[in-house]
Coordinates of C-alpha atoms (C1' of nucleotides) in Angstrom, one line a residue:
Chain O
M29 CA -121.8 -82.9 34.9
T30 CA -120.8 -82.9 38.5
D31 CA -117.4 -82.2 39.8
E32 CA -116.8 -85.7 41.0
M33 CA -115.0 -88.0 38.6
S34 CA -117.8 -89.3 36.5
E35 CA -117.1 -91.6 33.7
V36 CA -119.4 -91.5 30.7
R37 CA -121.8 -94.4 30.6
T38 CA -124.2 -95.0 27.7
R39 CA -126.3 -98.0 26.9
F40 CA -128.3 -99.6 24.2
A41 CA -131.5 -101.1 25.5
P42 CA -133.2 -103.1 22.8
S43 CA -136.3 -105.2 23.4
P44 CA -135.8 -108.8 22.1
T45 CA -138.8 -108.9 19.9
G46 CA -137.3 -109.5 16.6
N47 CA -134.1 -109.1 14.7
L48 CA -131.7 -106.2 15.1
H49 CA -133.4 -103.4 13.2
V50 CA -131.3 -101.1 11.1
G51 CA -132.6 -98.2 13.2
G52 CA -131.6 -100.0 16.3
A53 CA -128.2 -100.6 15.0
H54 CA -127.9 -96.9 14.2
T55 CA -128.9 -96.0 17.7
A56 CA -126.5 -98.6 19.2
L57 CA -123.7 -97.4 17.0
F58 CA -124.1 -93.7 18.1
A59 CA -124.3 -94.6 21.8
W60 CA -121.3 -96.8 21.4
L61 CA -119.2 -94.3 19.4
F62 CA -120.0 -91.7 22.0
A63 CA -118.9 -93.9 24.9
R64 CA -115.8 -95.0 23.1
H65 CA -114.9 -91.4 22.1
E66 CA -115.3 -90.3 25.7
G67 CA -113.4 -93.3 27.0
G68 CA -116.4 -94.4 28.9
K69 CA -118.4 -97.5 29.2
F70 CA -121.1 -99.0 26.9
V71 CA -123.8 -101.1 28.4
L72 CA -126.1 -103.6 26.7
R73 CA -129.3 -104.0 28.6
I74 CA -132.2 -106.2 27.4
E75 CA -135.6 -104.7 27.9
D76 CA -137.8 -107.8 27.8
T77 CA -140.7 -106.4 29.7
D78 CA -143.0 -107.3 26.8
E79 CA -143.7 -110.7 28.1
V80 CA -145.7 -111.6 25.0
R81 CA -143.3 -110.7 22.2
S82 CA -139.9 -111.3 23.8
T83 CA -138.0 -114.3 22.5
E84 CA -134.7 -116.0 23.1
E85 CA -133.8 -116.2 19.4
S86 CA -134.2 -112.5 19.2
L87 CA -131.7 -112.0 21.9
Q88 CA -129.1 -114.0 19.9
A89 CA -130.0 -112.0 16.8
I90 CA -129.2 -108.8 18.6
Y91 CA -125.9 -110.1 19.8
D92 CA -125.0 -111.2 16.3
G93 CA -126.1 -108.0 14.7
L94 CA -124.1 -105.8 17.1
K95 CA -121.0 -108.0 16.8
W96 CA -121.3 -108.0 13.0
I97 CA -120.7 -104.2 12.8
G98 CA -118.1 -104.3 15.4
I99 CA -120.0 -103.1 18.5
D100 CA -118.9 -104.6 21.7
W101 CA -120.2 -104.0 25.2
D102 CA -118.4 -103.6 28.5
E103 CA -121.4 -104.8 30.5
G104 CA -124.3 -106.9 29.5
P105 CA -126.3 -110.1 30.0
D106 CA -123.6 -112.3 28.6
V107 CA -120.5 -110.6 30.0
G108 CA -121.9 -109.5 33.3
G109 CA -120.8 -106.3 35.1
P110 CA -121.2 -104.4 38.4
F111 CA -124.9 -103.8 37.9
E112 CA -126.2 -107.3 37.2
P113 CA -128.5 -108.5 36.1
Y114 CA -128.8 -106.8 32.7
V115 CA -132.0 -108.4 31.7
Q116 CA -135.1 -106.6 33.0
S117 CA -137.2 -109.6 33.6
E118 CA -134.6 -110.6 36.2
R119 CA -134.8 -107.3 37.9
L120 CA -138.4 -107.3 39.0
E121 CA -137.8 -106.9 42.7
L122 CA -135.7 -103.8 42.0
Y123 CA -138.7 -102.2 40.3
D124 CA -141.0 -103.3 43.1
Q125 CA -138.8 -101.4 45.6
Q126 CA -139.4 -98.3 43.6
F127 CA -143.1 -98.9 43.1
D128 CA -143.4 -99.0 46.9
R129 CA -141.7 -95.7 47.3
L130 CA -144.0 -94.2 44.8
M131 CA -147.1 -95.7 46.4
D132 CA -145.9 -94.4 49.8
S133 CA -145.4 -90.9 48.5
G134 CA -148.8 -90.9 46.8
R135 CA -147.3 -90.4 43.3
A136 CA -148.6 -93.8 42.2
Y137 CA -152.0 -95.4 42.6
R138 CA -153.7 -98.6 41.7
C139 CA -155.9 -98.5 38.7
F140 CA -158.7 -101.1 38.5
C141 CA -160.0 -100.1 35.1
T142 CA -160.4 -102.8 32.6
P143 CA -158.9 -102.5 29.1
E144 CA -162.5 -102.2 27.8
E145 CA -163.2 -99.4 30.1
L146 CA -160.0 -97.6 29.2
Q147 CA -160.8 -98.0 25.5
Q148 CA -164.2 -96.6 26.1
Q149 CA -162.8 -93.6 28.0
R150 CA -160.3 -92.9 25.2
E151 CA -163.0 -93.0 22.6
I152 CA -165.2 -90.6 24.5
M153 CA -162.3 -88.2 24.9
Q154 CA -161.3 -88.4 21.3
A155 CA -164.9 -87.8 20.2
R156 CA -165.0 -84.7 22.3
G157 CA -161.7 -83.5 21.0
I158 CA -160.0 -83.7 24.3
P159 CA -156.5 -85.1 24.4
P160 CA -156.8 -88.7 25.5
R161 CA -155.3 -88.9 28.9
Y162 CA -156.3 -91.0 31.8
E163 CA -159.0 -89.3 33.9
G164 CA -160.7 -92.4 35.2
P165 CA -162.1 -92.9 38.6
C166 CA -159.1 -94.7 40.1
R167 CA -156.9 -91.7 40.6
N168 CA -159.3 -90.4 43.3
Y169 CA -160.3 -93.5 45.2
D170 CA -160.0 -93.3 48.9
E171 CA -158.4 -96.0 51.0
K172 CA -161.6 -97.6 51.8
Q173 CA -162.7 -98.0 48.2
I174 CA -159.3 -99.5 47.4
Q175 CA -159.5 -102.0 50.2
T176 CA -162.9 -103.1 49.0
L177 CA -161.7 -103.6 45.4
L178 CA -158.7 -105.4 46.6
A179 CA -160.8 -107.6 48.8
E180 CA -162.9 -108.4 45.8
G181 CA -159.7 -109.6 44.1
K182 CA -160.0 -107.2 41.2
P183 CA -156.9 -107.1 39.2
Y184 CA -155.1 -103.7 38.9
C185 CA -152.2 -102.0 37.4
V186 CA -150.3 -99.1 38.9
R187 CA -150.3 -95.6 37.4
F188 CA -148.0 -92.7 38.0
R189 CA -149.7 -89.4 39.0
V190 CA -148.3 -86.7 36.7
H191 CA -148.4 -83.0 37.6
E192 CA -151.6 -81.5 36.4
S193 CA -150.2 -78.2 35.5
G194 CA -146.9 -76.5 34.8
T195 CA -144.2 -77.3 32.3
T196 CA -141.6 -80.0 32.0
V197 CA -138.5 -78.9 30.3
V198 CA -136.2 -81.5 28.7
D199 CA -132.7 -80.4 28.0
D200 CA -131.5 -82.3 25.0
L201 CA -127.9 -82.3 23.8
I202 CA -129.0 -82.4 20.2
R203 CA -132.2 -80.3 20.2
G204 CA -131.7 -77.9 23.1
E205 CA -134.5 -77.2 25.5
V206 CA -137.8 -78.7 24.7
S207 CA -140.8 -77.9 26.9
F208 CA -144.0 -79.9 27.4
D209 CA -147.2 -78.8 29.0
N210 CA -147.9 -81.1 31.9
S211 CA -151.6 -80.8 31.5
L212 CA -151.3 -82.8 28.3
L213 CA -149.6 -85.7 29.9
G214 CA -151.8 -88.5 31.2
D215 CA -151.2 -90.7 34.3
F216 CA -149.4 -93.5 32.6
V217 CA -149.1 -97.1 33.7
I218 CA -145.8 -98.0 35.3
R219 CA -146.7 -101.5 36.5
K220 CA -148.7 -103.8 34.5
T221 CA -151.3 -106.1 36.0
S222 CA -148.9 -108.9 35.6
G223 CA -146.5 -107.2 37.9
Y224 CA -144.0 -106.4 35.2
P225 CA -142.9 -102.8 34.9
T226 CA -143.7 -100.9 31.8
Y227 CA -140.9 -99.5 29.6
H228 CA -141.3 -96.1 31.2
M229 CA -140.7 -97.4 34.7
A230 CA -138.0 -99.9 33.8
V231 CA -136.0 -97.5 31.7
V232 CA -136.0 -94.8 34.4
V233 CA -135.1 -97.1 37.2
D234 CA -132.4 -99.0 35.3
D235 CA -130.7 -95.9 33.8
H236 CA -130.5 -94.6 37.3
L237 CA -129.4 -97.8 39.0
M238 CA -126.8 -98.5 36.2
D239 CA -125.4 -95.0 36.5
I240 CA -126.1 -94.1 32.9
T241 CA -124.9 -90.6 32.3
H242 CA -126.1 -90.1 28.7
V243 CA -129.4 -91.5 27.5
I244 CA -128.9 -91.7 23.8
R245 CA -131.8 -93.0 21.9
A246 CA -134.0 -92.4 18.9
E247 CA -136.2 -89.4 18.5
E248 CA -139.3 -91.4 18.8
H249 CA -138.7 -91.3 22.5
L250 CA -138.5 -87.5 22.8
A251 CA -142.2 -87.2 23.5
N252 CA -141.9 -89.8 26.3
T253 CA -139.1 -88.0 28.0
P254 CA -141.2 -85.5 30.0
S255 CA -143.0 -88.5 31.6
H256 CA -139.6 -90.0 32.4
V257 CA -138.4 -86.8 33.8
Q258 CA -141.3 -86.5 36.2
L259 CA -140.8 -90.1 37.3
M260 CA -137.1 -89.3 38.0
E261 CA -138.1 -86.4 40.1
A262 CA -140.6 -88.3 42.0
L263 CA -138.0 -90.9 42.7
D264 CA -135.4 -88.4 43.5
F265 CA -133.1 -89.6 40.8
E266 CA -130.5 -87.4 39.2
R267 CA -131.3 -86.6 35.6
P268 CA -129.0 -88.1 32.9
Q269 CA -128.2 -86.1 29.9
F270 CA -130.5 -86.7 26.9
A271 CA -129.6 -87.0 23.3
H272 CA -132.4 -87.9 20.9
L273 CA -131.1 -89.1 17.6
P274 CA -132.7 -88.4 14.2
L275 CA -134.7 -91.3 12.8
I276 CA -133.9 -93.2 9.7
L277 CA -136.6 -93.0 7.1
G278 CA -137.3 -95.0 4.0
P279 CA -137.1 -93.4 0.5
D280 CA -140.7 -92.3 0.9
R281 CA -139.9 -90.4 4.0
T282 CA -141.8 -92.6 6.4
K283 CA -140.2 -94.5 9.2
L284 CA -138.0 -97.2 7.8
S285 CA -140.1 -100.4 7.6
K286 CA -140.3 -103.7 5.8
R287 CA -142.1 -102.0 2.9
H288 CA -138.8 -100.3 2.0
G289 CA -136.9 -103.6 1.8
S290 CA -135.1 -105.2 4.6
V291 CA -134.9 -103.6 8.0
N292 CA -133.0 -106.5 9.5
L293 CA -129.4 -105.5 9.7
L294 CA -128.1 -109.0 9.1
D295 CA -130.0 -109.2 5.9
Y296 CA -127.4 -106.8 4.5
R297 CA -124.7 -109.2 5.4
D298 CA -126.5 -111.8 3.4
Q299 CA -126.8 -109.4 0.5
G300 CA -123.1 -109.0 0.3
F301 CA -122.3 -106.0 2.5
L302 CA -119.1 -105.7 4.4
P303 CA -119.6 -105.0 8.1
E304 CA -117.2 -102.1 8.0
A305 CA -119.1 -100.5 5.1
M306 CA -122.4 -100.9 6.8
R307 CA -121.0 -99.5 10.0
N308 CA -119.6 -96.5 8.1
F309 CA -122.8 -96.0 6.3
L310 CA -124.9 -96.1 9.4
A311 CA -122.5 -93.6 11.0
I312 CA -123.0 -91.0 8.3
I313 CA -126.7 -91.1 8.5
G314 CA -127.4 -88.2 10.8
W315 CA -123.8 -87.5 11.6
S316 CA -120.9 -86.0 9.6
P317 CA -117.3 -85.5 10.7
G318 CA -117.6 -81.9 9.5
A319 CA -115.0 -82.3 6.8
E320 CA -115.5 -83.5 3.3
Q321 CA -114.9 -87.0 4.1
E322 CA -117.3 -89.9 4.2
I323 CA -115.2 -93.0 4.3
L324 CA -114.1 -93.5 7.9
G325 CA -112.6 -96.5 9.5
L326 CA -113.4 -97.6 13.0
E327 CA -110.7 -95.6 14.7
E328 CA -111.5 -92.5 12.7
L329 CA -115.2 -92.8 13.7
I330 CA -114.4 -93.1 17.3
Q331 CA -111.9 -90.3 17.2
K332 CA -114.2 -87.9 15.3
F333 CA -117.6 -88.7 16.7
T334 CA -119.2 -86.0 18.8
L335 CA -122.8 -85.4 19.6
D336 CA -122.8 -81.8 18.3
N337 CA -122.1 -83.0 14.8
V338 CA -125.3 -85.0 15.0
S339 CA -128.0 -83.6 12.7
K340 CA -131.4 -82.8 13.9
S341 CA -133.3 -83.9 10.8
P342 CA -134.1 -87.5 9.9
G343 CA -132.0 -89.3 7.3
I344 CA -133.0 -91.6 4.5
F345 CA -131.7 -95.1 4.1
D346 CA -130.2 -94.7 0.7
L347 CA -129.3 -98.2 -0.5
E348 CA -127.5 -96.8 -3.6
K349 CA -125.1 -94.9 -1.4
A350 CA -124.6 -97.8 0.9
T351 CA -123.8 -100.0 -2.1
W352 CA -121.3 -97.4 -3.4
L353 CA -119.7 -97.2 0.0
N354 CA -119.5 -101.0 0.1
G355 CA -117.8 -101.0 -3.3
E356 CA -115.2 -98.5 -2.0
Y357 CA -114.4 -100.9 0.9
L358 CA -114.3 -103.9 -1.4
K359 CA -111.7 -102.1 -3.6
T360 CA -109.3 -101.6 -0.7
A361 CA -110.0 -104.8 1.2
D362 CA -107.4 -107.5 1.5
A363 CA -107.9 -110.5 -0.8
D364 CA -107.3 -112.8 2.1
Y365 CA -110.1 -111.2 4.1
L366 CA -112.5 -111.1 1.1
T367 CA -111.7 -114.7 0.2
D368 CA -112.7 -115.9 3.7
L369 CA -116.1 -114.3 3.2
L370 CA -116.5 -115.5 -0.3
V371 CA -115.7 -119.2 0.2
P372 CA -119.0 -120.0 1.9
M373 CA -120.9 -118.1 -0.7
L374 CA -119.1 -119.9 -3.5
Q375 CA -119.7 -123.2 -1.8
E376 CA -123.4 -122.5 -1.5
E377 CA -123.5 -121.7 -5.2
G378 CA -121.8 -125.0 -5.9
L379 CA -118.9 -123.2 -7.5
I380 CA -116.3 -124.7 -5.2
E381 CA -116.3 -127.9 -3.3
G382 CA -114.8 -129.1 -0.1
D383 CA -111.7 -127.5 1.4
L384 CA -109.4 -125.5 -0.8
S385 CA -105.9 -126.7 -1.3
P386 CA -103.2 -124.0 -0.6
E387 CA -102.7 -123.6 -4.3
R388 CA -106.4 -123.3 -5.0
R389 CA -106.7 -120.8 -2.2
E390 CA -103.9 -118.7 -3.6
W391 CA -105.5 -118.8 -7.0
L392 CA -108.8 -117.7 -5.6
E393 CA -107.2 -114.8 -3.9
R394 CA -105.7 -113.7 -7.3
V395 CA -109.2 -113.9 -8.8
V396 CA -110.5 -111.8 -5.9
D397 CA -107.8 -109.2 -6.3
L398 CA -108.6 -109.0 -10.0
M399 CA -112.3 -108.7 -9.5
K400 CA -112.6 -106.5 -6.4
E401 CA -111.9 -103.3 -8.3
R402 CA -115.2 -103.4 -10.0
T403 CA -117.5 -105.0 -7.5
R404 CA -119.9 -103.3 -5.2
L405 CA -121.3 -106.3 -3.3
L406 CA -119.8 -109.6 -2.4
N407 CA -122.4 -111.3 -4.5
D408 CA -121.0 -109.6 -7.5
F409 CA -118.0 -111.9 -7.3
V410 CA -120.3 -114.9 -7.5
V411 CA -122.5 -113.6 -10.3
W412 CA -120.0 -111.8 -12.5
G413 CA -117.2 -114.1 -11.7
R414 CA -119.0 -117.4 -12.4
Y415 CA -116.8 -118.2 -15.4
Y416 CA -113.7 -118.6 -13.2
F417 CA -115.2 -121.6 -11.5
T418 CA -117.3 -123.4 -14.1
E419 CA -117.8 -124.0 -17.8
D420 CA -121.4 -123.6 -17.2
F421 CA -121.8 -119.8 -17.5
P422 CA -124.3 -117.8 -19.5
Y423 CA -123.6 -115.6 -22.5
D424 CA -125.3 -112.4 -21.8
N425 CA -127.2 -110.6 -24.5
R426 CA -124.7 -107.8 -24.9
A427 CA -122.0 -110.3 -25.6
R428 CA -124.2 -112.1 -28.1
K429 CA -125.4 -109.0 -29.9
K430 CA -122.1 -107.2 -30.0
W431 CA -119.8 -110.1 -30.9
L432 CA -120.8 -113.6 -30.6
R433 CA -123.5 -113.7 -33.3
R434 CA -121.4 -111.8 -35.8
E435 CA -120.4 -113.8 -38.9
D436 CA -116.7 -113.0 -38.8
V437 CA -116.3 -114.0 -35.2
P438 CA -116.3 -117.8 -35.2
E439 CA -113.4 -118.0 -37.6
R440 CA -111.3 -115.6 -35.6
L441 CA -112.1 -117.5 -32.4
D442 CA -111.0 -120.7 -34.0
M443 CA -107.8 -119.1 -35.2
L444 CA -107.1 -117.9 -31.7
A445 CA -107.9 -121.2 -30.2
E446 CA -105.4 -122.8 -32.5
R447 CA -102.6 -120.5 -31.7
I448 CA -103.3 -120.7 -27.9
E449 CA -103.3 -124.5 -28.1
K450 CA -99.8 -124.4 -29.3
M451 CA -98.6 -122.0 -26.6
E452 CA -95.9 -123.3 -24.3
N453 CA -95.9 -120.7 -21.7
W454 CA -99.2 -119.7 -20.1
D455 CA -98.4 -116.3 -18.7
L456 CA -99.6 -112.7 -19.1
A457 CA -97.0 -111.6 -21.6
S458 CA -97.4 -114.7 -23.8
I459 CA -101.1 -114.4 -23.8
E460 CA -101.0 -110.8 -24.8
Q461 CA -98.4 -111.5 -27.5
V462 CA -100.5 -114.3 -29.0
I463 CA -103.7 -112.2 -29.1
R464 CA -102.0 -109.1 -30.5
G465 CA -100.0 -111.2 -32.9
L466 CA -103.2 -112.7 -34.4
A467 CA -104.7 -109.3 -34.8
D468 CA -101.5 -108.1 -36.6
D469 CA -101.4 -111.1 -38.8
I470 CA -104.9 -110.9 -40.1
D471 CA -104.6 -107.1 -40.1
V472 CA -107.4 -106.1 -37.8
G473 CA -107.3 -103.9 -34.7
A474 CA -106.5 -105.7 -31.4
G475 CA -110.0 -105.0 -30.2
K476 CA -111.5 -107.1 -32.9
I477 CA -109.9 -110.1 -31.3
I478 CA -109.9 -109.0 -27.7
H479 CA -113.6 -108.3 -27.5
P480 CA -114.9 -111.5 -29.1
C481 CA -112.4 -113.4 -27.0
R482 CA -113.7 -111.9 -23.8
A483 CA -117.2 -112.6 -24.8
A484 CA -116.4 -116.2 -25.6
V485 CA -114.3 -116.8 -22.5
T486 CA -116.5 -115.0 -19.9
G487 CA -119.9 -114.6 -21.6
Q488 CA -119.7 -110.9 -20.8
T489 CA -118.6 -107.7 -22.5
I490 CA -117.2 -106.3 -19.3
G491 CA -114.8 -107.4 -16.7
P492 CA -111.2 -107.1 -15.6
S493 CA -108.3 -106.9 -18.0
L494 CA -108.7 -109.8 -20.5
F495 CA -105.1 -111.0 -20.4
H496 CA -105.1 -111.1 -16.6
L497 CA -108.3 -113.0 -16.4
M498 CA -107.2 -115.5 -19.0
E499 CA -104.0 -116.1 -17.1
L500 CA -106.1 -117.3 -14.2
L501 CA -108.0 -119.9 -16.3
P502 CA -106.5 -123.1 -17.5
K503 CA -105.3 -122.9 -21.1
E504 CA -107.3 -126.0 -22.1
S505 CA -110.4 -124.3 -20.8
V506 CA -109.8 -121.2 -22.7
V507 CA -109.3 -123.1 -25.9
A508 CA -112.5 -125.1 -25.3
R509 CA -114.4 -122.0 -24.7
L510 CA -113.2 -120.3 -27.8
R511 CA -114.1 -123.3 -29.9
R512 CA -117.5 -123.8 -28.3
A513 CA -118.4 -120.2 -28.8
A514 CA -117.3 -120.4 -32.5
E515 CA -119.4 -123.5 -32.9
L516 CA -122.5 -122.0 -31.3
G517 CA -122.1 -118.9 -33.4
R518 CA -122.0 -120.9 -36.6
A519 CA -125.0 -122.9 -35.5
G520 CA -126.9 -119.7 -35.0
E521 CA -127.1 -120.3 -31.3
M522 CA -125.8 -116.9 -30.4
E523 CA -128.8 -114.8 -31.1
P524 CA -129.9 -112.7 -28.2
L525 CA -132.2 -114.4 -25.7
P526 CA -135.6 -112.9 -25.3
D527 CA -136.7 -111.8 -21.9
V528 CA -133.2 -111.8 -20.5
E529 CA -131.9 -108.7 -18.9
E530 CA -128.9 -107.2 -20.5
Chain T
rG16 C1' -157.3 -83.8 16.1
rG17 C1' -153.7 -82.4 20.2
rC18 C1' -148.5 -82.1 21.6
rC19 C1' -143.4 -82.3 20.1
rC20 C1' -139.4 -82.4 16.5
rC21 C1' -137.4 -81.2 11.7
rA22 C1' -136.6 -78.3 6.9
rU23 C1' -129.4 -76.5 2.1
rG24 C1' -130.0 -80.0 -5.2
rG25 C1' -133.7 -86.4 -6.1
rU26 C1' -130.6 -88.5 -1.6
rC27 C1' -126.7 -87.8 2.4
rU28 C1' -124.4 -83.4 4.0
rA29 C1' -120.5 -78.8 4.8
rG30 C1' -121.1 -73.9 5.7
rU31 C1' -121.9 -68.3 6.5
rG32 C1' -125.3 -61.8 8.8
rG33 C1' -122.0 -60.0 2.8
rU34 C1' -119.3 -67.0 -0.3
rU35 C1' -119.1 -67.9 -7.7
rA36 C1' -123.3 -71.8 -1.3
rG37 C1' -118.4 -76.6 -0.9
rG38 C1' -118.3 -82.2 -1.0
rA39 C1' -120.4 -87.3 -1.7
rC40 C1' -124.2 -90.7 -4.0
rU41 C1' -127.4 -90.9 -8.3
rC42 C1' -128.0 -89.2 -13.4
rC43 C1' -125.8 -87.2 -18.0
rG44 C1' -121.6 -86.1 -21.2
rC45 C1' -116.5 -86.6 -22.5
rU46 C1' -112.0 -89.3 -22.1
rC47 C1' -108.9 -93.8 -21.6
rU48 C1' -109.2 -97.7 -26.3
rU49 C1' -108.9 -103.9 -23.8
rU50 C1' -114.5 -103.7 -22.4
rC51 C1' -117.1 -101.1 -18.1
rA52 C1' -120.7 -101.7 -13.8
rA53 C1' -113.4 -99.7 -13.4
rG54 C1' -110.1 -95.1 -13.7
rG55 C1' -109.7 -89.7 -15.1
rC56 C1' -112.3 -85.1 -16.5
rG57 C1' -116.6 -82.2 -16.8
rG58 C1' -122.0 -81.1 -16.5
rC59 C1' -127.3 -80.7 -14.8
rG60 C1' -129.4 -79.7 -10.1
rG61 C1' -130.2 -76.6 -3.9
rC62 C1' -130.8 -72.7 0.7
rA63 C1' -139.6 -74.8 1.0
rC64 C1' -142.9 -70.2 1.1
rG65 C1' -144.5 -65.5 3.4
rG66 C1' -143.6 -61.7 6.7
rG67 C1' -140.3 -59.2 9.8
rU68 C1' -135.1 -57.6 12.2
rU69 C1' -131.0 -55.6 9.4
rC70 C1' -127.4 -51.3 5.0
rG71 C1' -127.7 -56.6 3.7
rA72 C1' -130.6 -62.5 5.0
rU73 C1' -129.7 -69.3 3.0
rU74 C1' -128.0 -67.8 8.0
rC75 C1' -131.7 -64.4 13.4
rC76 C1' -137.3 -64.0 14.9
rC77 C1' -142.6 -65.1 13.7
rG78 C1' -146.1 -67.4 10.7
rU79 C1' -147.4 -70.8 6.7
rU80 C1' -146.6 -75.2 4.2
rG81 C1' -144.5 -79.8 4.1
rG82 C1' -142.4 -84.1 6.4
rG83 C1' -141.7 -87.1 10.7
rG84 C1' -142.6 -88.7 15.8
rC85 C1' -145.7 -89.3 20.2
rU86 C1' -150.6 -89.7 21.8
rA87 C1' -150.7 -98.5 24.5
rC88 C1' -151.0 -102.6 30.7
rC89 C1' -145.1 -102.1 22.9
rA90 C1' -140.6 -100.6 23.6

RNA sequence: GGCCCCAUGGUCUAGUGGUUAGGACUCCGCUCUUUCAAGGCGGCGGCACGGGUUCGAUUCCCGUUGGGGCUACCA
């Protein structure tokens, strides 16, 4: 860096052509963490130079995705900043100024080739085993020929004239020096026929104009970088520092795509992930704090993040691990916070209706506190905890096989129901006392009552402490459930269901 | 095909010119006995291969293999 006071400035520059991709979120997170760690600025710039695919909805999806995992931006289309505008389609005249400079210096030229002609040229070169680079006629037209074509009104794009020999060396903070043979680079298009800049031009111009100090982006851009570097030199721009991040791959080791499940970050919210867990997970793909610690909160991430702990090799999006991590966050999360997230999900399932009374809300938080220890996704609360909210819950096959279909169970359930019905205090100690008391009286182990009771009351063989969960259910409901299970058992209705997962 | 990047268990990774190569996920076993998809304990499993350099390479160099990326008027 130079001697002058230079603040770190990084950016995330997505194209609004879809949802925020998991890979994009990863890149954004790293660029953001770096800026925050360095006390610098993080810029959001929208690269909508693909006139065909860019959409407004997509822009919103990007905002939503970034915000979800807690990434904020100091400058951007919605918040403004000293380098406005932050949307490339609104910066066309800025690129035109640079095109003019390049044309004047002879580093750029008009290309009148049609897409068909280009395609043909490519095929010929490929067939001859030559690297497909532009070698068409346009790079050598003289002024007169150009004027003629212009007069004819032939459409054209603008190409950048790359060096024909020599080497371009890219100094990458993660990979070290990487060199590229210039003769392999083709004259690439920098201005489309439409007048829009291509990505290569726009990114170089904007990174310079916006004083970006560190270009942090995915590795797929590494091979484009020598082109960018030549452009910068031709334009007399100072080079930023480069850091090319490892890619995220699917379990089959190809670039993460729809085939591997969802690539839309926000789908994971819908699948029951907590934003802090997803952020943590994304952070430890391709980066590690160096210590034997994987669970890191926001402040820790910012504090510990450095580029030299970023790995060079690609990482795999391991949903198992993400799910585990989510479970860890769930365990320690506040019931209040989780309840806020859960209410809409429960409403959607029809398990709660309308607004919660303060008492009901308090009750829900107790349920959440009881359940969160053994959940891994928010949805687990809804699926495994269904019995807290409705009498209409299924008896799973394990519960049926292990307890509910047994001959001696209905009688015990009825006996328990009878005793519970007579209880005056509905609290933890009393519940435990009644259950253990029954076991003692009929001279069986406590488990022989506890397990069938759990199966009858929850339909499951697993779950939180039975006494605790019973306490959260109305006494009448527990009695009814015990009797219903006993009845169904006697009627032979508790046989395992075919084709049902256990 | 060409160019570029990468390579520690199945996965994410720590680490070193001499280590019993450490941790996490997953899987398995044991335990807790009020269940487990919870907790506790333990286990299986790794430096891709071949050459060098070196007294000694997982570590440094070269090659091979494998994987990935780029090779658009997409970004």
